[in-house]
Coordinates of C-alpha atoms in Angstrom, one line a residue:
M1330 CA 82.8 73.5 90.3
A1331 CA 81.7 70.0 91.2
G1332 CA 85.2 68.6 90.5
V1333 CA 86.8 71.3 92.7
N1334 CA 84.4 71.1 95.6
G1335 CA 84.6 67.3 95.9
D1336 CA 80.9 66.9 95.1
H1337 CA 80.6 63.8 93.0
K1338 CA 76.9 63.6 93.0
G1339 CA 75.3 63.1 89.6
K1340 CA 78.6 62.6 87.8
K1341 CA 80.5 59.6 86.5
D1342 CA 83.3 58.0 88.5
D1343 CA 86.6 59.7 87.6
N1344 CA 88.7 56.7 88.8
G1345 CA 90.6 59.0 91.1
I1346 CA 92.3 61.0 88.4
G1347 CA 90.6 64.3 89.2
T1348 CA 91.2 63.8 92.9
A1349 CA 94.9 63.1 92.2
I1350 CA 95.3 66.3 90.2
D1351 CA 93.4 68.3 92.9
F1352 CA 95.8 66.8 95.5
M1353 CA 98.9 67.6 93.5
L1354 CA 97.8 71.2 92.9
S1355 CA 96.7 71.8 96.5
N1356 CA 100.1 70.7 97.8
A1357 CA 102.4 72.0 95.1
K1358 CA 103.0 75.2 97.0
L1359 CA 104.6 73.3 99.8
V1360 CA 107.5 72.4 97.4
L1361 CA 107.4 75.0 94.7
G1362 CA 106.1 78.0 96.6
V1363 CA 103.1 80.1 95.7
G1364 CA 104.6 81.4 92.4
G1365 CA 105.6 77.9 91.2
A1366 CA 102.3 76.4 92.2
A1367 CA 100.5 79.1 90.3
M1368 CA 102.4 78.4 87.1
L1369 CA 101.9 74.6 87.6
G1370 CA 98.2 75.3 88.0
I1371 CA 97.9 77.2 84.8
A1372 CA 99.5 74.4 82.8
T1373 CA 97.6 71.6 84.6
L1374 CA 94.1 73.0 85.2
A1375 CA 93.4 73.3 81.5
V1376 CA 93.8 69.5 81.1
K1377 CA 91.8 68.8 84.2
R1378 CA 89.0 71.1 83.1
M1379 CA 88.6 69.2 79.8
Y1380 CA 88.5 66.0 81.8
D1381 CA 86.0 67.3 84.2
R1382 CA 83.7 68.5 81.5
A1383 CA 83.8 65.1 79.8
I1384 CA 82.9 63.1 82.9
S1385 CA 80.4 65.7 84.2
A1386 CA 78.2 66.2 81.2
P1387 CA 74.5 65.5 81.9
T1388 CA 73.2 62.1 80.8
S1389 CA 70.1 63.7 79.2
P1390 CA 68.8 67.1 78.1
T1391 CA 65.9 66.6 80.5
K1392 CA 68.3 66.4 83.4
M1393 CA 70.0 69.6 82.4
E1394 CA 66.8 71.5 82.1
Q1395 CA 65.7 70.3 85.6
T1396 CA 68.9 71.5 87.3
G1397 CA 68.8 74.8 85.5
K1398 CA 72.6 75.0 85.3
R1399 CA 75.2 72.8 83.6
S1400 CA 77.7 71.4 86.1
W1401 CA 80.6 71.6 83.7
E1402 CA 80.3 75.4 83.1
E1403 CA 83.1 77.6 84.4
P1404 CA 82.3 79.8 87.4
V1405 CA 81.2 83.3 86.6
W1406 CA 82.7 85.1 89.6
M1407 CA 84.8 87.2 87.2
G1408 CA 81.8 89.1 86.0
S1409 CA 81.7 91.2 82.9
S1410 CA 83.8 94.2 83.9
P1411 CA 86.0 95.7 81.1
R1412 CA 88.9 95.3 83.6
V1413 CA 89.3 91.7 84.4
L1414 CA 92.1 89.3 85.0
N1415 CA 93.7 87.9 81.9
H1416 CA 92.8 84.4 80.6
D1417 CA 95.5 82.4 82.4
M1418 CA 94.8 84.1 85.7
K1419 CA 91.1 83.7 85.2
T1420 CA 91.5 79.9 84.6
T1421 CA 93.5 79.5 87.7
A1422 CA 91.4 81.7 90.0
S1423 CA 88.0 80.5 88.8
R1424 CA 88.6 76.9 89.6
S1425 CA 89.2 77.4 93.3
M1426 CA 87.9 80.9 94.4
Q1427 CA 84.9 79.4 96.2
N1428 CA 87.2 77.2 98.3
L1429 CA 89.5 79.9 99.5
P1430 CA 89.6 80.3 103.2
T1431 CA 87.8 83.2 104.8
S1432 CA 88.9 82.5 108.4
S1433 CA 92.3 82.5 110.0
R1434 CA 91.5 79.1 111.5
A1435 CA 92.1 77.5 108.1
F1436 CA 95.8 78.3 108.6
E1437 CA 96.2 76.8 112.1
P1438 CA 98.1 73.5 112.5
D1439 CA 95.0 71.3 113.1
C1440 CA 93.3 72.5 110.0
L1441 CA 96.4 72.2 107.9
R1442 CA 96.7 68.6 109.0
R1443 CA 93.1 67.9 107.9
V1444 CA 93.7 69.6 104.5
V1445 CA 96.9 67.7 103.8
G1446 CA 95.4 64.3 104.9
R1447 CA 97.0 61.0 105.7
S1448 CA 98.1 60.3 102.2
A1449 CA 100.1 63.5 102.1
V1450 CA 101.9 62.6 105.4
S1451 CA 102.7 59.1 104.2
A1452 CA 103.9 60.3 100.8
S1453 CA 106.0 63.2 102.0
S1454 CA 109.8 62.9 102.3
A1455 CA 111.6 64.0 105.4
T1456 CA 112.4 67.4 103.8
Q1457 CA 108.7 68.0 103.0
S1458 CA 107.7 67.0 106.5
D1459 CA 110.1 69.5 107.9
M1460 CA 108.7 72.2 105.6
L1461 CA 105.2 71.4 106.7
R1462 CA 106.1 71.5 110.4
A1463 CA 107.8 74.8 109.9
R1464 CA 104.7 76.2 108.2
M1465 CA 102.4 75.0 110.9
R1466 CA 104.6 76.4 113.7
L1467 CA 102.7 79.7 114.0
S1468 CA 99.2 80.5 113.2
L1469 CA 98.4 83.4 110.8
Q1470 CA 97.4 85.5 113.8
E1471 CA 100.8 85.1 115.4
H1472 CA 102.5 85.7 112.0
L1473 CA 100.7 88.9 111.6
W1474 CA 101.6 90.3 115.0
E1475 CA 105.2 89.2 114.6
F1476 CA 105.3 90.9 111.2
Y1477 CA 103.7 94.0 112.8
Q1478 CA 106.4 94.1 115.5
N1479 CA 109.4 93.4 113.1
N1480 CA 108.4 95.4 110.0
V1481 CA 105.5 97.8 110.6
N1482 CA 106.4 99.7 113.8
I1483 CA 108.7 102.7 113.5
P1484 CA 110.7 103.5 116.7
P1485 CA 109.4 106.6 118.4
E1486 CA 112.8 108.3 118.4
E1487 CA 113.0 107.9 114.6
Q1488 CA 109.6 109.6 114.2
T1489 CA 110.7 112.4 116.5
V1490 CA 113.8 113.2 114.6
A1491 CA 112.0 113.0 111.2
R1492 CA 109.3 115.4 112.4
R1493 CA 112.0 117.8 113.7
A1494 CA 113.7 117.8 110.2
A1495 CA 110.3 118.4 108.6
L1496 CA 109.7 121.4 110.9
D1497 CA 113.1 122.8 110.0
I1498 CA 112.4 122.6 106.3
C1499 CA 108.9 124.1 106.7
A1500 CA 110.3 127.0 108.6
E1501 CA 112.9 127.8 105.9
V1502 CA 110.3 127.7 103.1
R1503 CA 107.9 129.9 105.1
V1504 CA 110.5 132.5 105.8
F1505 CA 111.7 132.5 102.2
L1506 CA 108.2 132.8 100.6
H1507 CA 107.1 135.6 102.9
A1508 CA 110.3 137.6 102.2
K1509 CA 110.5 136.9 98.5
L1510 CA 106.8 137.3 97.7
P1511 CA 105.0 139.1 100.5
D1512 CA 101.9 139.8 98.3
M1513 CA 101.3 136.1 97.5
P1514 CA 97.9 135.3 99.0
L1515 CA 98.7 132.2 101.2
R1516 CA 97.3 130.9 104.4
E1517 CA 99.6 129.4 107.0
M1518 CA 101.5 126.4 105.8
Y1519 CA 101.4 123.2 107.8
L1520 CA 102.8 119.7 107.9
S1521 CA 100.6 116.7 107.2
G1522 CA 100.6 113.0 106.4
S1523 CA 100.7 109.6 108.0
L1524 CA 103.8 110.6 110.0
Y1525 CA 101.5 112.8 112.1
D1526 CA 98.6 110.3 112.2
D1527 CA 100.7 107.4 113.6
L1528 CA 99.9 105.5 110.4
Q1529 CA 103.3 105.6 108.7
V1530 CA 105.0 102.2 108.3
V1531 CA 108.5 100.7 107.8
R1532 CA 110.4 104.0 108.2
A1533 CA 109.7 107.6 108.9
D1534 CA 110.6 108.8 105.4
H1535 CA 107.9 111.1 104.0
V1536 CA 105.7 114.1 104.9
Q1537 CA 103.5 116.6 103.1
L1538 CA 104.0 120.4 103.4
M1539 CA 100.6 121.8 102.7
V1540 CA 100.5 125.3 101.2
P1541 CA 96.9 126.7 101.2
L1542 CA 96.2 129.3 98.5
I1543 CA 93.7 132.1 99.0
L1544 CA 91.2 132.5 96.2
E1545 CA 88.8 135.5 95.9
K1546 CA 85.2 134.1 96.4
N1547 CA 83.7 136.2 93.6
L1548 CA 86.4 135.4 91.0
W1549 CA 86.7 131.6 91.3
S1550 CA 84.3 128.7 91.4
S1551 CA 84.8 124.9 91.6
I1552 CA 83.1 122.3 89.3
P1553 CA 83.0 118.6 90.2
G1554 CA 84.7 116.4 87.6
E1555 CA 81.5 114.4 87.0
E1556 CA 79.8 117.5 85.8
T1557 CA 82.4 118.1 83.1
I1558 CA 82.9 116.5 79.7
M1559 CA 85.8 114.5 81.3
N1560 CA 83.4 112.8 83.8
V1561 CA 86.1 112.1 86.4
P1562 CA 84.5 112.0 90.0
G1563 CA 87.1 112.9 92.6
F1564 CA 88.7 115.5 90.5
W1565 CA 87.6 119.2 90.1
L1566 CA 88.0 122.1 87.8
V1567 CA 88.4 125.6 89.3
R1568 CA 87.0 128.2 86.9
R1569 CA 87.7 131.9 86.6
E1570 CA 84.5 133.9 86.9
N1571 CA 83.3 137.5 86.2
L1572 CA 86.1 138.3 83.7
E1573 CA 83.8 141.0 82.2
Y1574 CA 83.8 142.9 85.5
F1575 CA 87.1 141.8 87.0
P1576 CA 89.5 141.5 84.0
R1577 CA 92.6 139.3 83.9
N1578 CA 95.2 140.1 86.6
S1579 CA 92.5 141.2 89.1
S1580 CA 93.5 138.0 91.0
Y1581 CA 97.1 137.1 91.9
W1582 CA 96.4 133.6 90.6
D1583 CA 95.3 134.7 87.1
R1584 CA 99.0 134.1 86.1
C1585 CA 98.3 130.4 86.6
M1586 CA 95.1 130.3 84.5
V1587 CA 95.0 128.0 81.4
G1588 CA 91.9 128.1 79.2
G1589 CA 89.8 129.9 81.8
Y1590 CA 90.7 127.5 84.6
L1591 CA 93.2 127.6 87.4
S1592 CA 95.9 125.0 86.4
P1593 CA 97.5 123.0 89.2
K1594 CA 100.4 122.3 86.9
S1595 CA 101.0 126.0 86.5
V1596 CA 100.7 126.6 90.2
L1597 CA 103.3 123.9 90.8
E1598 CA 105.6 125.4 88.2
V1599 CA 105.5 128.8 90.1
F1600 CA 106.5 127.2 93.3
D1601 CA 109.1 125.0 91.6
K1602 CA 110.9 128.0 90.3
L1603 CA 110.8 129.5 93.8
V1604 CA 111.5 126.6 96.1
A1605 CA 113.7 124.5 93.8
G1606 CA 115.3 127.2 91.8
S1607 CA 115.7 130.2 94.1
I1608 CA 116.4 128.8 97.6
N1609 CA 120.0 128.1 98.4
W1610 CA 119.5 124.7 99.8
P1611 CA 123.2 123.7 100.1
A1612 CA 123.8 126.7 102.3
I1613 CA 120.7 126.1 104.4
G1614 CA 121.6 122.4 104.7
S1615 CA 125.1 123.2 106.0
V1616 CA 123.5 125.4 108.7
L1617 CA 121.0 122.7 109.7
D1618 CA 123.5 119.8 109.2
Y1619 CA 121.3 118.3 106.5
V1620 CA 121.8 117.5 102.9
I1621 CA 118.9 119.0 101.0
R1622 CA 118.2 118.8 97.3
P1623 CA 115.1 118.9 95.1
V1624 CA 114.1 115.7 93.5
V1625 CA 114.1 115.7 89.7
P1626 CA 112.0 114.5 88.0
S1627 CA 109.0 114.3 90.2
E1628 CA 105.2 114.5 89.8
T1629 CA 105.0 117.0 92.5
L1630 CA 107.6 119.4 94.0
T1631 CA 109.6 117.1 96.3
L1632 CA 112.6 117.8 98.5
E1633 CA 115.0 115.0 99.6
V1634 CA 116.4 115.7 103.1
Q1635 CA 119.2 113.5 104.4
Y1636 CA 119.1 114.2 108.1
E1637 CA 121.3 111.3 109.2
T1638 CA 123.8 109.1 107.5
D1639 CA 121.3 106.4 106.8
R1640 CA 118.0 108.2 107.0
K1641 CA 116.2 110.3 104.4
L1642 CA 113.0 112.3 104.5
Y1643 CA 111.0 113.2 101.4
V1644 CA 109.0 116.4 101.7
D1645 CA 106.2 116.8 99.2
F1646 CA 105.3 120.5 98.6
L1647 CA 101.5 120.4 97.9
P1648 CA 99.5 123.6 97.0
L1649 CA 96.0 123.3 98.5
L1650 CA 92.6 124.8 97.9
V1651 CA 89.9 124.9 100.6
M1652 CA 86.5 125.5 99.1
E1653 CA 83.6 127.1 100.9
D1654 CA 81.9 123.8 101.6
G1655 CA 85.2 122.4 103.1
T1656 CA 86.2 120.4 100.1
L1657 CA 90.0 120.0 99.9
L1658 CA 91.7 120.1 96.5
I1659 CA 95.4 119.4 96.1
A1660 CA 97.7 120.0 93.1
K1661 CA 98.5 116.4 92.6
P1662 CA 98.1 115.4 89.0
H1663 CA 95.9 112.5 87.7
R1664 CA 98.2 109.5 87.5
L1665 CA 97.2 108.8 83.9
A1666 CA 97.3 112.5 83.1
A1667 CA 96.8 113.5 79.5
E1668 CA 96.4 117.0 78.2
R1669 CA 92.7 117.0 79.0
H1670 CA 93.5 116.2 82.7
E1671 CA 96.1 118.9 83.2
N1672 CA 93.6 121.4 84.8
L1673 CA 92.1 118.9 87.2
W1674 CA 92.6 119.3 91.0
R1675 CA 92.5 116.1 93.0
Q1676 CA 90.0 116.0 95.9
S1677 CA 91.7 114.8 99.1
F1678 CA 89.7 112.6 101.5
R1679 CA 92.7 111.7 103.7
V1680 CA 91.8 113.9 106.8
A1681 CA 88.2 112.6 106.9
E1682 CA 89.2 109.0 106.2
T1683 CA 91.7 109.0 109.0
A1684 CA 89.3 110.6 111.4
R1685 CA 86.6 108.0 110.7
L1686 CA 89.1 105.1 111.0
R1687 CA 90.4 106.4 114.3
A1688 CA 86.9 107.1 115.7
L1689 CA 85.7 103.6 114.8
D1690 CA 88.7 102.1 116.6
Q1691 CA 88.1 104.2 119.7
E1692 CA 84.5 103.1 119.9
D1693 CA 85.3 99.4 120.1
G1694 CA 89.0 99.2 120.7
G1695 CA 89.3 97.7 117.3
C1696 CA 92.3 96.6 115.1
R1697 CA 91.4 98.6 112.0
S1698 CA 94.5 100.8 112.3
A1699 CA 96.8 97.8 112.9
C1700 CA 95.2 95.9 109.9
L1701 CA 95.7 99.0 107.7
K1702 CA 99.4 99.3 108.8
V1703 CA 100.1 95.6 108.1
A1704 CA 98.4 96.0 104.7
K1705 CA 100.4 99.1 103.9
T1706 CA 103.6 97.5 104.9
M1707 CA 102.8 94.4 102.8
C1708 CA 102.2 96.6 99.8
K1709 CA 105.3 98.7 100.4
L1710 CA 107.6 95.8 100.8
N1711 CA 106.2 93.7 97.9
P1712 CA 107.1 95.2 94.4
A1713 CA 104.1 93.5 92.8
L1714 CA 101.7 95.5 95.1
H1715 CA 103.3 99.0 94.8
Q1716 CA 100.4 100.4 92.9
L1717 CA 98.0 100.1 95.8
N1718 CA 98.1 103.2 98.0
S1719 CA 97.1 104.1 101.5
S1720 CA 93.7 105.7 100.5
Q1721 CA 92.6 102.5 98.7
L1722 CA 93.5 100.3 101.7
T1723 CA 91.9 102.7 104.1
N1724 CA 88.6 102.7 102.2
I1725 CA 88.5 98.9 101.9
I1726 CA 88.7 98.8 105.7
L1727 CA 86.0 101.5 106.1
L1728 CA 83.7 99.6 103.7
L1729 CA 84.3 96.3 105.6
S1730 CA 83.5 98.1 108.8
E1731 CA 80.0 98.8 107.5
K1732 CA 79.4 95.0 107.2
E1733 CA 81.6 93.4 109.8
G1734 CA 81.2 94.2 113.5
D1735 CA 84.0 92.2 115.1
W1736 CA 87.2 94.2 114.9
T1737 CA 88.7 93.1 118.2
Q1738 CA 92.5 92.5 118.4
E1739 CA 91.9 88.7 118.3
A1740 CA 90.1 89.1 115.0
L1741 CA 93.1 90.6 113.2
A1742 CA 93.8 87.5 111.0
D1743 CA 90.1 87.1 110.0
R1744 CA 89.9 90.8 109.0
F1745 CA 93.2 90.7 107.2
L1746 CA 92.0 87.7 105.1
Q1747 CA 88.7 89.6 104.5
L1748 CA 90.7 92.6 103.3
L1749 CA 92.6 90.6 100.8
R1750 CA 89.5 88.9 99.5
A1751 CA 87.7 92.3 99.2
L1752 CA 90.6 93.7 97.2
V1753 CA 90.5 90.8 94.8
G1754 CA 86.7 91.3 94.3
H1755 CA 87.0 95.1 93.7
L1756 CA 89.9 94.6 91.3
E1757 CA 87.9 92.1 89.3
A1758 CA 85.0 94.6 89.2
G1759 CA 87.5 97.4 88.2
R1760 CA 85.9 99.6 90.8
L1761 CA 86.6 100.6 94.4
P1762 CA 84.1 103.2 95.7
C1763 CA 85.2 105.8 98.2
A1764 CA 83.6 105.2 101.5
L1765 CA 83.0 109.0 101.9
S1766 CA 81.8 109.6 98.3
P1767 CA 80.7 106.4 96.5
K1768 CA 80.7 108.0 93.1
V1769 CA 84.5 108.2 93.3
N1770 CA 86.3 105.2 91.9
L1771 CA 89.6 104.8 93.6
F1772 CA 90.8 102.4 91.0
C1773 CA 90.3 104.8 88.1
E1774 CA 94.0 105.5 87.8
L1775 CA 95.1 101.8 87.4
T1776 CA 95.9 100.4 84.0
E1777 CA 94.5 97.0 82.9
Q1778 CA 97.9 95.4 83.2
E1779 CA 98.2 96.7 86.8
V1780 CA 94.8 95.4 87.6
D1781 CA 95.8 91.9 86.3
Q1782 CA 99.1 91.9 88.2
L1783 CA 97.5 93.1 91.5
G1784 CA 94.6 90.7 91.2
Y1785 CA 96.8 87.7 90.5
T1786 CA 99.3 88.5 93.3
L1787 CA 96.5 89.0 95.8
Y1788 CA 94.7 85.8 94.7
C1789 CA 97.9 83.8 95.3
A1790 CA 98.2 85.5 98.7
L1791 CA 94.7 84.3 99.7
S1792 CA 95.9 80.7 99.3
D1793 CA 98.9 81.3 101.5
P1794 CA 99.0 84.8 103.1
Q1795 CA 102.0 83.8 105.3
E1796 CA 104.1 83.4 102.2
L1797 CA 103.3 87.0 101.2
L1798 CA 104.5 88.2 104.6
R1799 CA 107.7 86.1 104.4
T1800 CA 108.7 87.3 100.9
A1801 CA 108.3 91.0 101.8
Q1802 CA 111.6 92.8 101.0
R1803 CA 112.6 96.2 102.1
P1804 CA 113.0 98.5 99.1
H1805 CA 116.4 99.6 97.9
P1806 CA 117.1 103.3 98.4
E1807 CA 116.7 104.1 94.8
E1808 CA 113.3 102.5 94.8
E1809 CA 112.0 104.4 97.8
L1810 CA 111.1 107.6 96.0
Q1811 CA 109.0 105.7 93.5
H1812 CA 106.3 104.9 96.0
H1813 CA 107.1 106.8 99.2
A1814 CA 104.1 109.2 98.9
L1815 CA 101.6 106.3 98.6
F1816 CA 101.9 105.4 102.3

């Protein structure tokens, strides 16, 4: 990394060629943007690395043994995880990861001037100077708060109308189920989600309708996923017990049993036939002045409610199990579901995560919730980051809170940069532990290709986070359903 860090001690004079290449790459994003600079870097750094190796080789074997490390070796920050960034991304990232800024001060005008230097100012054309002045106009802190006001916040009246629509739908479903199947053992249904935690971003467009099932204590038991042959922490099996004493059909939910286990897929199919197939939603919609229709296809049972001309609300119908120890299991399938995963119930940490986040902010008047909402908006409005969900971002912030004490409003930019850097590190490792249950890997449902894409995008964002905010695009209506439930 000597050539990157500017440390020329113990190496031959490169006649300014390496410095010129470094200068070109560091300023390419001013003209080409982050994406263009990254592609230029991939093509150029390979040549520069060969040149650096040639001029940095030790003069004798004795010198190499004394240093204990060859200066021309590639950095090893990527580690040995089976999920790593691909070769091109690794080449670009490894050359400058150690020089990435960790403080928002690196993006303020004075620091930018020092980074660019006198030669950049003298060599820039009038257009480039204008671009540089525009980029220096606001600090990252100011950009983040401006982004928060313009893109993150949802008007209170919009939230109120969306909640009223959700309550109307919940009431209709409750009345129908109680009338149609009075013997179905259910606890009281309730609405949940970020709309009720003041953590929803961009628009008030989704909510969860939780439907708690009642299971007989002596007929069903839960088994953690890590204790099964599938070894998937964070997912559980619910096994039927005492069949010799209480034969099949002793429990109402035996009809949803597959292979001796309560199947969330079968439970969803039961409710799908009732809610999507039996309820006359057009008639109910005409009474409520809504347009209501089930979403097909959908991983879970989802209703689309158009309650105003330009506003829609997606209601996820989620069967829920509350175990004796308080563990919450929801019928939301494993994202990479194969046949062996069909009987797995997902453990939900959302309530506990949100409560911890809110408690920490109340203790010190922190910016954790604001940082989370900015990150959620960034992921929702950037297609390359759609695979990151609210739970992952929340846990990153909770993990950072264990190490970092300054979460004042003035530290938002520093914490946001720290969040991006932590995401890159966890993606490289292929593992993000849950703050409430470290054995759970919150990245276990990402494919290798998605890990590569997310890692590369976030790495580029670290070099210029303001560009990531500027390029955020509100999703088209047909794209909203694809990722509405993630936030």
